CSV table of N, CA and C in Angstrom, one decimal:
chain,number,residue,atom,x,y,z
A,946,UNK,N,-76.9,25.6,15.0
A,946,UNK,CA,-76.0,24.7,15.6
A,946,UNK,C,-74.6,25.1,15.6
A,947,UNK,N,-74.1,25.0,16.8
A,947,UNK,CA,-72.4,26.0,16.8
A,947,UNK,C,-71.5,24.7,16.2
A,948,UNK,N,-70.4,24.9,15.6
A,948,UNK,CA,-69.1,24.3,14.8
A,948,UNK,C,-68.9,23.7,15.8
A,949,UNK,N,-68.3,24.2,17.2
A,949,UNK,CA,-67.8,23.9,18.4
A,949,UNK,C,-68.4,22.8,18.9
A,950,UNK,N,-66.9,21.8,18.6
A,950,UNK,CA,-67.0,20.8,19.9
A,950,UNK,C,-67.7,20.7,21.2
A,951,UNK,N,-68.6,19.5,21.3
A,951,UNK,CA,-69.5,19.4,22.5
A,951,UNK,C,-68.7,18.7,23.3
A,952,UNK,N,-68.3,18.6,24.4
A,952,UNK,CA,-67.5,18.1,26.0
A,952,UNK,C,-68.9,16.8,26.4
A,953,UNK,N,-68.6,16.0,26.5
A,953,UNK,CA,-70.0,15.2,27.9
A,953,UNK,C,-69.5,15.9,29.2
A,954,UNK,N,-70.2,16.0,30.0
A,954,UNK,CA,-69.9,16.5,31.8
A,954,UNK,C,-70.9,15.5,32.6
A,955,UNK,N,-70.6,15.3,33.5
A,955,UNK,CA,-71.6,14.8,34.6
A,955,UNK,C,-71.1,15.3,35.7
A,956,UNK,N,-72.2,15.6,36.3
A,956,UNK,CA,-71.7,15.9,37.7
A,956,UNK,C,-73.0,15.5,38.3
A,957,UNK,N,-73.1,15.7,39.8
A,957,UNK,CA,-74.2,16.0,40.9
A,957,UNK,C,-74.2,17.7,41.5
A,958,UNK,N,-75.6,17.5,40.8
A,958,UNK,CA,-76.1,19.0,41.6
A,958,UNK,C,-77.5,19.1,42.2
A,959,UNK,N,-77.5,20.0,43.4
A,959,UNK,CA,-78.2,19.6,44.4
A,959,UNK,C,-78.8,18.5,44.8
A,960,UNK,N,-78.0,17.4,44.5
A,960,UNK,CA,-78.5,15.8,44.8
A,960,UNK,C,-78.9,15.0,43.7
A,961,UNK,N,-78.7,15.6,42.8
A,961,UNK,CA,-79.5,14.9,41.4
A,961,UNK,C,-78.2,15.0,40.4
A,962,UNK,N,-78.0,14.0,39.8
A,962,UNK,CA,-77.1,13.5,38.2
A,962,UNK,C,-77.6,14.3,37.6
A,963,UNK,N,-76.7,15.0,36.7
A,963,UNK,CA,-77.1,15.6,35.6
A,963,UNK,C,-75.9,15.1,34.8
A,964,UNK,N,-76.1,15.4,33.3
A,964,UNK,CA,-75.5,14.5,32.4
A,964,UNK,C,-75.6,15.9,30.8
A,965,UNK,N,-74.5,16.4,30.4
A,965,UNK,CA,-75.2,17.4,29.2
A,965,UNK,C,-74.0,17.4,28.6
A,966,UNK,N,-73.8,18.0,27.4
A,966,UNK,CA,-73.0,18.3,26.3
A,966,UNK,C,-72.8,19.6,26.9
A,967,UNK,N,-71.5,20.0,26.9
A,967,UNK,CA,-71.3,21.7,27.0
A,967,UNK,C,-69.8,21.8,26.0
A,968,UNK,N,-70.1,23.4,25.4
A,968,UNK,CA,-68.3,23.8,24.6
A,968,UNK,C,-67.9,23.7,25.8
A,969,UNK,N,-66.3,23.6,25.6
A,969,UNK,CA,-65.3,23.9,26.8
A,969,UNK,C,-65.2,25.1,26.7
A,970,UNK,N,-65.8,26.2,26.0
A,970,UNK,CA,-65.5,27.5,26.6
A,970,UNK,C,-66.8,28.0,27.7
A,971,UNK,N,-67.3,27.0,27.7
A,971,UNK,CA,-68.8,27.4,29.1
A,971,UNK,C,-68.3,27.3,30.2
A,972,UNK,N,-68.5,28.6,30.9
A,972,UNK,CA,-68.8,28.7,32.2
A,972,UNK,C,-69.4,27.9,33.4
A,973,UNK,N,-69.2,27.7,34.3
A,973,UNK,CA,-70.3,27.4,35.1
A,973,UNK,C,-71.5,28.1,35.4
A,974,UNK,N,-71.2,29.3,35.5
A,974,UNK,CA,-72.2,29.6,35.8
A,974,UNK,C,-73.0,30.2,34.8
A,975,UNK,N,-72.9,30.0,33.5
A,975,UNK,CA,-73.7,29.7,32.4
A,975,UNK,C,-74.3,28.6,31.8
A,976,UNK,N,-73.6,27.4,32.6
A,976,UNK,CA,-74.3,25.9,32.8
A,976,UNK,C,-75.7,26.0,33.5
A,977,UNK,N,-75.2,26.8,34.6
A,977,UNK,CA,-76.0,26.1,35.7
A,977,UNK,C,-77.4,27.5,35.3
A,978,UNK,N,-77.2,28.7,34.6
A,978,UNK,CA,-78.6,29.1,34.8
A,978,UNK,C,-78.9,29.2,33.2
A,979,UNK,N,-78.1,28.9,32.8
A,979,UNK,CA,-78.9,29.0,31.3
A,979,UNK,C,-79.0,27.2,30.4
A,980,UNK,N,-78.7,26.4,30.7
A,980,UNK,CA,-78.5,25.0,30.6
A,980,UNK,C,-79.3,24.3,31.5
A,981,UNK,N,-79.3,24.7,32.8
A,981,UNK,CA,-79.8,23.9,33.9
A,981,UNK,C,-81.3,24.4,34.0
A,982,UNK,N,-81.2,26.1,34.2
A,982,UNK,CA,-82.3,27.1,34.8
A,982,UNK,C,-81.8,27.1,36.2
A,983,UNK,N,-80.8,27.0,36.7
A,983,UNK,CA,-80.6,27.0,38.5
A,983,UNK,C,-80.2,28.5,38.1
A,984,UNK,N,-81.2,29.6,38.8
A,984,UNK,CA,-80.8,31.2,38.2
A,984,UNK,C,-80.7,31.6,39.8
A,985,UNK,N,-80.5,30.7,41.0
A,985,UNK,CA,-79.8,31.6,42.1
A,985,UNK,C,-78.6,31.9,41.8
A,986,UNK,N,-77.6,31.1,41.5
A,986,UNK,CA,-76.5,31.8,41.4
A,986,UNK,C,-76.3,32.9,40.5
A,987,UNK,N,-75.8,34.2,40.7
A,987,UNK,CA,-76.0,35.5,40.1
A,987,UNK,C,-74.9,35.7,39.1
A,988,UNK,N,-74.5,36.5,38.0
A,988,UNK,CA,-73.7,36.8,37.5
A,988,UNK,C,-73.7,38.6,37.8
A,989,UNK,N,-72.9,38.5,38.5
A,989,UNK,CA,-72.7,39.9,39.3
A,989,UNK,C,-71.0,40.8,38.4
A,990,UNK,N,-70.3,40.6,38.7
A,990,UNK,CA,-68.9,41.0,37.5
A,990,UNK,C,-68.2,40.4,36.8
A,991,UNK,N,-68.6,38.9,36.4
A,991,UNK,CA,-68.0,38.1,36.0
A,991,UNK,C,-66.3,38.1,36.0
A,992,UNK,N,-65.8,38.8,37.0
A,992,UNK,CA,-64.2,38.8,37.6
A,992,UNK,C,-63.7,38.0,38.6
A,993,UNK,N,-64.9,37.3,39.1
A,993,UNK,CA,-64.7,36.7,40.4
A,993,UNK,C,-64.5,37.9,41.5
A,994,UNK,N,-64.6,39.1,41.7
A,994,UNK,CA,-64.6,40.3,42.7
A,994,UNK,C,-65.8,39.9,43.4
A,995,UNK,N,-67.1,40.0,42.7
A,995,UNK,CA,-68.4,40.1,43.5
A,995,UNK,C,-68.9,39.1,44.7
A,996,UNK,N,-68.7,37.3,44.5
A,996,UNK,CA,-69.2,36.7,44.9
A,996,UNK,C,-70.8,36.0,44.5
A,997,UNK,N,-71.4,37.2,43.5
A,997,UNK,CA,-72.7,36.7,43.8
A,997,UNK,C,-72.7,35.3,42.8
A,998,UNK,N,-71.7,34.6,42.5
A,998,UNK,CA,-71.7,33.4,41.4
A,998,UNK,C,-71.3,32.4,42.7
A,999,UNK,N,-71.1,32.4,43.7
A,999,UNK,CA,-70.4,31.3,44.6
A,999,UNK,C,-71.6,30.5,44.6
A,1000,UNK,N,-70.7,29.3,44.6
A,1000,UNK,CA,-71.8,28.1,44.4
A,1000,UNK,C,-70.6,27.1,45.2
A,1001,UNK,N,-71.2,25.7,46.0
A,1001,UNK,CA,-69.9,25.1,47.0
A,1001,UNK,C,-69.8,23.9,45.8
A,1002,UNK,N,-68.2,23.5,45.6
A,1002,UNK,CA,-68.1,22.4,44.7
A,1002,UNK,C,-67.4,21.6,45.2
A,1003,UNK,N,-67.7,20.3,45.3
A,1003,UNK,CA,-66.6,19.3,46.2
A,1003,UNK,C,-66.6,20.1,47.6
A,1004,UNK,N,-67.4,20.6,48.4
A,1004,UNK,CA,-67.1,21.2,49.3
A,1004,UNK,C,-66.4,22.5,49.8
A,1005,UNK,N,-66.2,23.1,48.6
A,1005,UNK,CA,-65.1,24.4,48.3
A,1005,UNK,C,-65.9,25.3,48.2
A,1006,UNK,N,-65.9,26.6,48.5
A,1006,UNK,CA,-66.7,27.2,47.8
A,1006,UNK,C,-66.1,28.3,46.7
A,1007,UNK,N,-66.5,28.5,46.0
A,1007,UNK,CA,-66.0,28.7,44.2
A,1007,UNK,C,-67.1,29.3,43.4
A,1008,UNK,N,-66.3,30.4,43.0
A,1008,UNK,CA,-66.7,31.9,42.0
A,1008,UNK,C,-67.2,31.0,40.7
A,1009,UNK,N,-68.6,30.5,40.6
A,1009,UNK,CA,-68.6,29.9,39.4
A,1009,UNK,C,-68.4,30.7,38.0
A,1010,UNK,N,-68.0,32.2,38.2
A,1010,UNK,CA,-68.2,32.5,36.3
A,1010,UNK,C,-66.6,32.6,36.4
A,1011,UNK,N,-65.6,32.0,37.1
A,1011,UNK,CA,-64.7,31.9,36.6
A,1011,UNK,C,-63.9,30.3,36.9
A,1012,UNK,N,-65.0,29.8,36.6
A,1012,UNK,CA,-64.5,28.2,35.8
A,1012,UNK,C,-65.1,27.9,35.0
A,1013,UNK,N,-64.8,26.7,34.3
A,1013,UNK,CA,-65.5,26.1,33.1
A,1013,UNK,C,-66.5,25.0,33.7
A,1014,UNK,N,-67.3,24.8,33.2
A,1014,UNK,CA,-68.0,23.9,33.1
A,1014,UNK,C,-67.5,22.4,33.0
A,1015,UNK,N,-66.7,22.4,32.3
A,1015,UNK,CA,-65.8,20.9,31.9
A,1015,UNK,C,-64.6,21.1,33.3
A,1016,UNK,N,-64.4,21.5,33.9
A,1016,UNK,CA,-63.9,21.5,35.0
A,1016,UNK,C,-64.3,21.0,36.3
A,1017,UNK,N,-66.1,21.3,36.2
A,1017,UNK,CA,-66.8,20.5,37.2
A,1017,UNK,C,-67.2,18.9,36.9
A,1018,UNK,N,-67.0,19.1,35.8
A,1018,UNK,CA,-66.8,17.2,35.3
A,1018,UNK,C,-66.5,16.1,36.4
A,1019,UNK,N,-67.7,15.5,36.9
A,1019,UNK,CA,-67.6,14.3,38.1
A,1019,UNK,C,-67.8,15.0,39.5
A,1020,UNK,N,-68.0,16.7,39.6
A,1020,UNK,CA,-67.9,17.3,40.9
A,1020,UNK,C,-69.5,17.2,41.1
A,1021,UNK,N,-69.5,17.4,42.8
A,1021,UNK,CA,-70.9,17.5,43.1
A,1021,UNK,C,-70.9,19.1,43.9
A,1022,UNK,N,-72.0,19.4,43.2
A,1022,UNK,CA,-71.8,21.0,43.4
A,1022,UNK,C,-73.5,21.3,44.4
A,1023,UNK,N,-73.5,22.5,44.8
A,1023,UNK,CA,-74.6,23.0,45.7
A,1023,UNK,C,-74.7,24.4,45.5
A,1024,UNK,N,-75.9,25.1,44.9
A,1024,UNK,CA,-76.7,26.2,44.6
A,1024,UNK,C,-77.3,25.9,45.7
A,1025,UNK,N,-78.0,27.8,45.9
A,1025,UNK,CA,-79.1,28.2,46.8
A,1025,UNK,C,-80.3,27.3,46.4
A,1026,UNK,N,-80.5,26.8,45.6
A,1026,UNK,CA,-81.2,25.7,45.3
A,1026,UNK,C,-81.5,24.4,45.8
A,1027,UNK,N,-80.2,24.4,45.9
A,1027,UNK,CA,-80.5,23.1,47.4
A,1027,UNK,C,-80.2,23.3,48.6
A,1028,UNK,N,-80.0,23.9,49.1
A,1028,UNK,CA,-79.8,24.6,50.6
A,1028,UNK,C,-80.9,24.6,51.8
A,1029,UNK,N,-82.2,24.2,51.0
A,1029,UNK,CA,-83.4,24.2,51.5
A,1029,UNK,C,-83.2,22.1,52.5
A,1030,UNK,N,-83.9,22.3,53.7
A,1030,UNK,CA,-83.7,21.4,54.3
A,1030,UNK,C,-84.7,20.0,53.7
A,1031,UNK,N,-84.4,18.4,53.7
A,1031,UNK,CA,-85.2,18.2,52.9
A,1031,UNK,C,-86.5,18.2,53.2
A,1032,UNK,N,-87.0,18.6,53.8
A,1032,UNK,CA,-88.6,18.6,54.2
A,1032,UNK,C,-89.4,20.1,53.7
A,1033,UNK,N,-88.1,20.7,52.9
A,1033,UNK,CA,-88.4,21.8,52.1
A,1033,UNK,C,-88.8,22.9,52.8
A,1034,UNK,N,-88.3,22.9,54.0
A,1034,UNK,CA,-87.9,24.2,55.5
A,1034,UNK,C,-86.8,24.8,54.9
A,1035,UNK,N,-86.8,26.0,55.6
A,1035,UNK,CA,-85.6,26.8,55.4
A,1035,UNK,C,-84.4,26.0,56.7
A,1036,UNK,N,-83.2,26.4,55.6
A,1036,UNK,CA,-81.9,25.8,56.3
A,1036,UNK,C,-81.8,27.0,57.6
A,1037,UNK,N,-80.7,26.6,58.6
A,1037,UNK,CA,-80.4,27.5,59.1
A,1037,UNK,C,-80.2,28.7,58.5
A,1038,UNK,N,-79.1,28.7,58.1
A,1038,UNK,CA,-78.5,30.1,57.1
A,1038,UNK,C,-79.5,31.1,56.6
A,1039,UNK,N,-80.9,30.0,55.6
A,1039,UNK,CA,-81.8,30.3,55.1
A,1039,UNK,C,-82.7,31.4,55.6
A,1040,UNK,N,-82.6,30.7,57.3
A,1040,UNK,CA,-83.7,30.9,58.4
A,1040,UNK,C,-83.1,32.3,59.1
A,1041,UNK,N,-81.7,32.6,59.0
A,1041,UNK,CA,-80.7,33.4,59.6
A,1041,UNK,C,-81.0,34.3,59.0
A,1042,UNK,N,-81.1,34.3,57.7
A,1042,UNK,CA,-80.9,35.7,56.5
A,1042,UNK,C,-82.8,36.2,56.7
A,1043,UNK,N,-83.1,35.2,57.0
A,1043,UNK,CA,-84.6,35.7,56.6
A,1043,UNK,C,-85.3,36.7,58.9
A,1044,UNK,N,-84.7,35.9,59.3
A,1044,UNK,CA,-84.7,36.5,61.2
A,1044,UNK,C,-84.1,37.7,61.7
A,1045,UNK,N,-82.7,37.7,60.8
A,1045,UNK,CA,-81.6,39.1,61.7
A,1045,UNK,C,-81.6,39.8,60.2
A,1046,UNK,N,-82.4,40.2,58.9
A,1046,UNK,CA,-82.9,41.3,58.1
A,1046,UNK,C,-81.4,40.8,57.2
A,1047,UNK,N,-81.0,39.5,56.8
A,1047,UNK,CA,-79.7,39.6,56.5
A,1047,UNK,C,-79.4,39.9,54.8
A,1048,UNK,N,-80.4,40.3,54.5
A,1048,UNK,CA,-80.7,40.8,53.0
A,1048,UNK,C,-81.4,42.3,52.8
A,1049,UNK,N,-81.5,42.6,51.5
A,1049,UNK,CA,-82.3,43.8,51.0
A,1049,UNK,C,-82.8,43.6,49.9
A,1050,UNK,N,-81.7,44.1,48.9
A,1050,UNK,CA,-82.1,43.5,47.6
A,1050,UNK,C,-81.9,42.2,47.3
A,1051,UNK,N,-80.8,41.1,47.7
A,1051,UNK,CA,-81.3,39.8,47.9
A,1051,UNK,C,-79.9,39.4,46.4
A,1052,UNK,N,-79.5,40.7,45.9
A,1052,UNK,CA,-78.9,40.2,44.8
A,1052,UNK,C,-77.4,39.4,45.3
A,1053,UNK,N,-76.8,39.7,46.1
A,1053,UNK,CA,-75.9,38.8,46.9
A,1053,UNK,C,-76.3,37.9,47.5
A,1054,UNK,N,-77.1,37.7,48.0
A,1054,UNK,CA,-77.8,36.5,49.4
A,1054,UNK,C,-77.5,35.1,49.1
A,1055,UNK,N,-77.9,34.8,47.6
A,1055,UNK,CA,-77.6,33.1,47.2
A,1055,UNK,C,-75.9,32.9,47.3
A,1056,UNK,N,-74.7,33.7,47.1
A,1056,UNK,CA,-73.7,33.7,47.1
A,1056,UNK,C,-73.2,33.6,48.1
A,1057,UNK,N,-73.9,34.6,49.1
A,1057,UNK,CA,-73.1,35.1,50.5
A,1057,UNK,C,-73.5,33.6,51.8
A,1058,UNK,N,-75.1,33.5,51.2
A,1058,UNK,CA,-75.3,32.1,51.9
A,1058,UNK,C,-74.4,30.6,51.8
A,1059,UNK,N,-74.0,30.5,50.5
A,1059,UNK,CA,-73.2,29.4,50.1
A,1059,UNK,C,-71.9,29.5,50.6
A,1060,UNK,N,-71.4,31.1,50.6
A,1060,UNK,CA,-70.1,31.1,51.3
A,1060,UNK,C,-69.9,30.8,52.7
A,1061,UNK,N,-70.9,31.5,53.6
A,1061,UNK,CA,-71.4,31.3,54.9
A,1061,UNK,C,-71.6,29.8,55.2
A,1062,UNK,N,-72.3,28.9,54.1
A,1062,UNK,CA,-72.9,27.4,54.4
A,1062,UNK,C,-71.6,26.8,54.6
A,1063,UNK,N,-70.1,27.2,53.8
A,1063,UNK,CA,-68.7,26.3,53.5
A,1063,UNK,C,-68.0,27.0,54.9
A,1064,UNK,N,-68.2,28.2,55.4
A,1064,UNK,CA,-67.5,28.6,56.3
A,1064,UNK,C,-67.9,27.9,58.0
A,1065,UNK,N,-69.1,27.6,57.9
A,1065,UNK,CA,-69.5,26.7,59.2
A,1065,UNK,C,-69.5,25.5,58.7
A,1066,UNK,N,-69.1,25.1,57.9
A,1066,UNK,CA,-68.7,23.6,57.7
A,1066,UNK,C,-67.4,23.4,58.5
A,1067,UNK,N,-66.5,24.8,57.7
A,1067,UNK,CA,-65.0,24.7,58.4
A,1067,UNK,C,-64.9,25.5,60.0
A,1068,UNK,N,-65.8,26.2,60.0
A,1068,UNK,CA,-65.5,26.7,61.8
A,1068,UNK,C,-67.4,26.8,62.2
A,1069,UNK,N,-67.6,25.8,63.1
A,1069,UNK,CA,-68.9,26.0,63.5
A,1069,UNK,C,-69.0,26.7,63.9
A,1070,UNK,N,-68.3,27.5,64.9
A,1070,UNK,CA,-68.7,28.7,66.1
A,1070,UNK,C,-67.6,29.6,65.5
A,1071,UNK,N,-67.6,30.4,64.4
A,1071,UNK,CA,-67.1,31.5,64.2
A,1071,UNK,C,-67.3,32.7,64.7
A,1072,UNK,N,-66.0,33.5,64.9
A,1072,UNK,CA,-66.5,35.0,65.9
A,1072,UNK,C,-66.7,36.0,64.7
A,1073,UNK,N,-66.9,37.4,65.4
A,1073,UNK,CA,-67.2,38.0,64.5
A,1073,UNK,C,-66.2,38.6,63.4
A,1074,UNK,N,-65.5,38.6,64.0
A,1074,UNK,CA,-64.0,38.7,62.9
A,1074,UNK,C,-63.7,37.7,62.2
A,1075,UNK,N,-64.0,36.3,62.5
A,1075,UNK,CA,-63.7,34.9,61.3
A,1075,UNK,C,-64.8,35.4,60.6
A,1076,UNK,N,-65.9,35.5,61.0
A,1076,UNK,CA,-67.3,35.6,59.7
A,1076,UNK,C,-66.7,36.6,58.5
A,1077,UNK,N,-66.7,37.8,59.2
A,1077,UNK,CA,-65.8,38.8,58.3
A,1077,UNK,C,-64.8,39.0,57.8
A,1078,UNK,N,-64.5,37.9,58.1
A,1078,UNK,CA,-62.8,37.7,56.9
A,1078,UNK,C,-63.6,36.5,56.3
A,1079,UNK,N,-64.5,35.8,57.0
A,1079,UNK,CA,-64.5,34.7,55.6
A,1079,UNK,C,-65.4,34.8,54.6
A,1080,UNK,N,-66.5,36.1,54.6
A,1080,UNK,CA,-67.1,36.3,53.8
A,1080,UNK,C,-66.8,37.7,53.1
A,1081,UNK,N,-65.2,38.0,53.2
A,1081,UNK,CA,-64.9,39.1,53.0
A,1081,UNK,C,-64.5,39.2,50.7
A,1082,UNK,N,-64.6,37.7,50.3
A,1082,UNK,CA,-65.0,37.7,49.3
A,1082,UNK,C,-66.3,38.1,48.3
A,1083,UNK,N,-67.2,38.2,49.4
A,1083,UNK,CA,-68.3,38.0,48.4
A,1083,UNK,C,-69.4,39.8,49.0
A,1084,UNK,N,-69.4,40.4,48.1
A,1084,UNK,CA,-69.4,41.9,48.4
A,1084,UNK,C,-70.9,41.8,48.4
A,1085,UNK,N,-71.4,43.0,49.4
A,1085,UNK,CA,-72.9,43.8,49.0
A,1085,UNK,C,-73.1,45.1,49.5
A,1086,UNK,N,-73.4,45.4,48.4
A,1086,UNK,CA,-73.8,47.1,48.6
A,1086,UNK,C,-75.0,47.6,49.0
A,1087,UNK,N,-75.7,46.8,49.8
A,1087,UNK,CA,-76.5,47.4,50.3
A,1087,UNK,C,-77.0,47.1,52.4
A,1088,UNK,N,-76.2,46.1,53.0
A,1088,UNK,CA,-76.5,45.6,54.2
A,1088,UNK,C,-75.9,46.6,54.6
A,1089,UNK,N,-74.7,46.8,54.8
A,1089,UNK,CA,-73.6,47.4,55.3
A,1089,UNK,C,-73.0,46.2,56.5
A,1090,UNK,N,-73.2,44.6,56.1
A,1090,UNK,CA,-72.7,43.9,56.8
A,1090,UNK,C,-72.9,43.3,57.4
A,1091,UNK,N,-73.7,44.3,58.5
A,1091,UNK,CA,-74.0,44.0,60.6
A,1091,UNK,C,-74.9,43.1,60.4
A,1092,UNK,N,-76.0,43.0,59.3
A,1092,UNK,CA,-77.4,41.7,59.7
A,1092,UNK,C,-76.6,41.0,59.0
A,1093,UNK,N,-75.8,40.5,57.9
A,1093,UNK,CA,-75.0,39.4,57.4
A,1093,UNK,C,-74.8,38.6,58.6
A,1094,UNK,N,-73.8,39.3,59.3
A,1094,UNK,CA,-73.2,38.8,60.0
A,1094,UNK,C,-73.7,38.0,61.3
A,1095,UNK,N,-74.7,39.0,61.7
A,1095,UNK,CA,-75.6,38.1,62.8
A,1095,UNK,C,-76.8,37.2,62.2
A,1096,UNK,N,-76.8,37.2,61.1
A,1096,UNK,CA,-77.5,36.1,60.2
A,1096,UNK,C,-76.9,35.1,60.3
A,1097,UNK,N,-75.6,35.2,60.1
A,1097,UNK,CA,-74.3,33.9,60.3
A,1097,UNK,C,-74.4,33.3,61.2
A,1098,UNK,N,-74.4,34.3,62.8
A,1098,UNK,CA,-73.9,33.9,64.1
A,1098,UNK,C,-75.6,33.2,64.8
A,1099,UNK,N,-76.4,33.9,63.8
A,1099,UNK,CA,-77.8,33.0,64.5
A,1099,UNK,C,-77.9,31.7,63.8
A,1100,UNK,N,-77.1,30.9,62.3
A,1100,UNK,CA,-77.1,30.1,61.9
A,1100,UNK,C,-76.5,29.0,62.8
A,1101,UNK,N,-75.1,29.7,63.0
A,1101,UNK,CA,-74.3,28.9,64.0
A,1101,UNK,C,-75.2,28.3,65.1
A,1102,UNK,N,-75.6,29.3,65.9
A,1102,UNK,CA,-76.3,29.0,67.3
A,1102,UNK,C,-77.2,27.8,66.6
A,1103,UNK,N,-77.8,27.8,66.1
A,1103,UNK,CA,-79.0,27.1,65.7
A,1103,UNK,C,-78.6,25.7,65.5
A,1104,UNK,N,-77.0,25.3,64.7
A,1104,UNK,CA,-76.5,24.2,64.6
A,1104,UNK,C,-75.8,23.9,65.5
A,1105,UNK,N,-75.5,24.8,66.6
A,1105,UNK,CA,-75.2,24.5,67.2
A,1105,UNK,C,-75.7,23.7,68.9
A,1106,UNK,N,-76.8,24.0,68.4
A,1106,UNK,CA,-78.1,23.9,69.6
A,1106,UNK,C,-77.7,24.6,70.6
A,1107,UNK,N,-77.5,26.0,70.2
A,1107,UNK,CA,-77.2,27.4,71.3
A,1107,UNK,C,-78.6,28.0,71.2
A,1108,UNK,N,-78.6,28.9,71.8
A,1108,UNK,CA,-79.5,29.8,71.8
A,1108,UNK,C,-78.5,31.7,71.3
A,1109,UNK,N,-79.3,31.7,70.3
A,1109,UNK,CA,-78.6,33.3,69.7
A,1109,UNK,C,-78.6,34.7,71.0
A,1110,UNK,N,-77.4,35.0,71.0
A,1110,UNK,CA,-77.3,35.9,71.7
A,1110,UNK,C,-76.7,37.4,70.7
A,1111,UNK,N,-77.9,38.2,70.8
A,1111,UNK,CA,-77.4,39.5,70.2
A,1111,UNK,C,-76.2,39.9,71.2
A,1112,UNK,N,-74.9,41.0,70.5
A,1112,UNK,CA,-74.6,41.4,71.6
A,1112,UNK,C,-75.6,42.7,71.8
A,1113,UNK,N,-75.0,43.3,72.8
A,1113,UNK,CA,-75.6,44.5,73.2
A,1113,UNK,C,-74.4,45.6,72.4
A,1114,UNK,N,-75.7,46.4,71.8
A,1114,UNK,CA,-74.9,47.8,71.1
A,1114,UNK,C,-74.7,48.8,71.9
């Protein structure tokens, strides 16, 4: 049993109250996969450089291994965890990453999705230059980008009730 003072926290995550004891020196993103078990979000550099810890809080989207835990206190937060539509279909985004190859190794994908889910919140029809500046936080070494991106632009269409148009290379 640690010395260290317990914090109460409550927040809402993926639609459900949770209620726990955490030190104020916890992480979120040590709440959420070793407290919780929500182990989409990744701990990739813990610098906040990588992205693979983005998780959307209050509607922001936010590098969770560099906040505390007691900071999300009252926030309602969203993991790749809930992202799933509720009839337990894949989301657009979901459906985007899985149609235009927008993964590989998959170890960025819960991050890059969450950032993508906050960026067409704020621009539904983003071009290809907004996508790539707004996911220009959250890195992967292995797409090289191009299916990210049209993973994005086929989410869009889809919310948008468009029909996806590749361009022509």
């Amino acid at each position: 049993m640690s010395d260290i003072e317990q914090i109460p926290v409550t927040m809402t995550i993926n639609g459900k109250k949770v209620q726990r004891f955490v030190e104020p020196r916890t992480l979120l993103i040590h709440f959420l996969r070793e407290d919780l078990n929500l182990t989409g979000p990744h701990i990739g550099c813990e610098t906040s450089h990588c992205g693979a810890c983005t998780v959307e809080l209050n509607g922001m989207s936010v590098k969770s291994c560099t906040m505390f835990a007691v900071q999300a206190d009252g926030a309602e937060l969203t993991t790749i965890e809930g992202m799933a539509n509720a009839d337990g279909t894949l989301s657009a985004l979901q459906e985007g990453f899985r149609q235009m190859h927008g993964l590989q190794c998959g170890f960025c994908t819960p991050g890059m999705i969450l950032r993508a889910h906050t960026l067409l919140k704020e621009n539904p029809n983003p071009t290809e230059e907004e996508i790539r500046m707004g996911i220009s936080g959250n890195l992967c070494r292995c797409t090289g980008y191009q299916n990210i991106v049209k993973a994005i632009q086929y989410a869009a269409a889809k919310l948008n009730g468009t029909e996806f148009q590749e361009a022509a290379e």
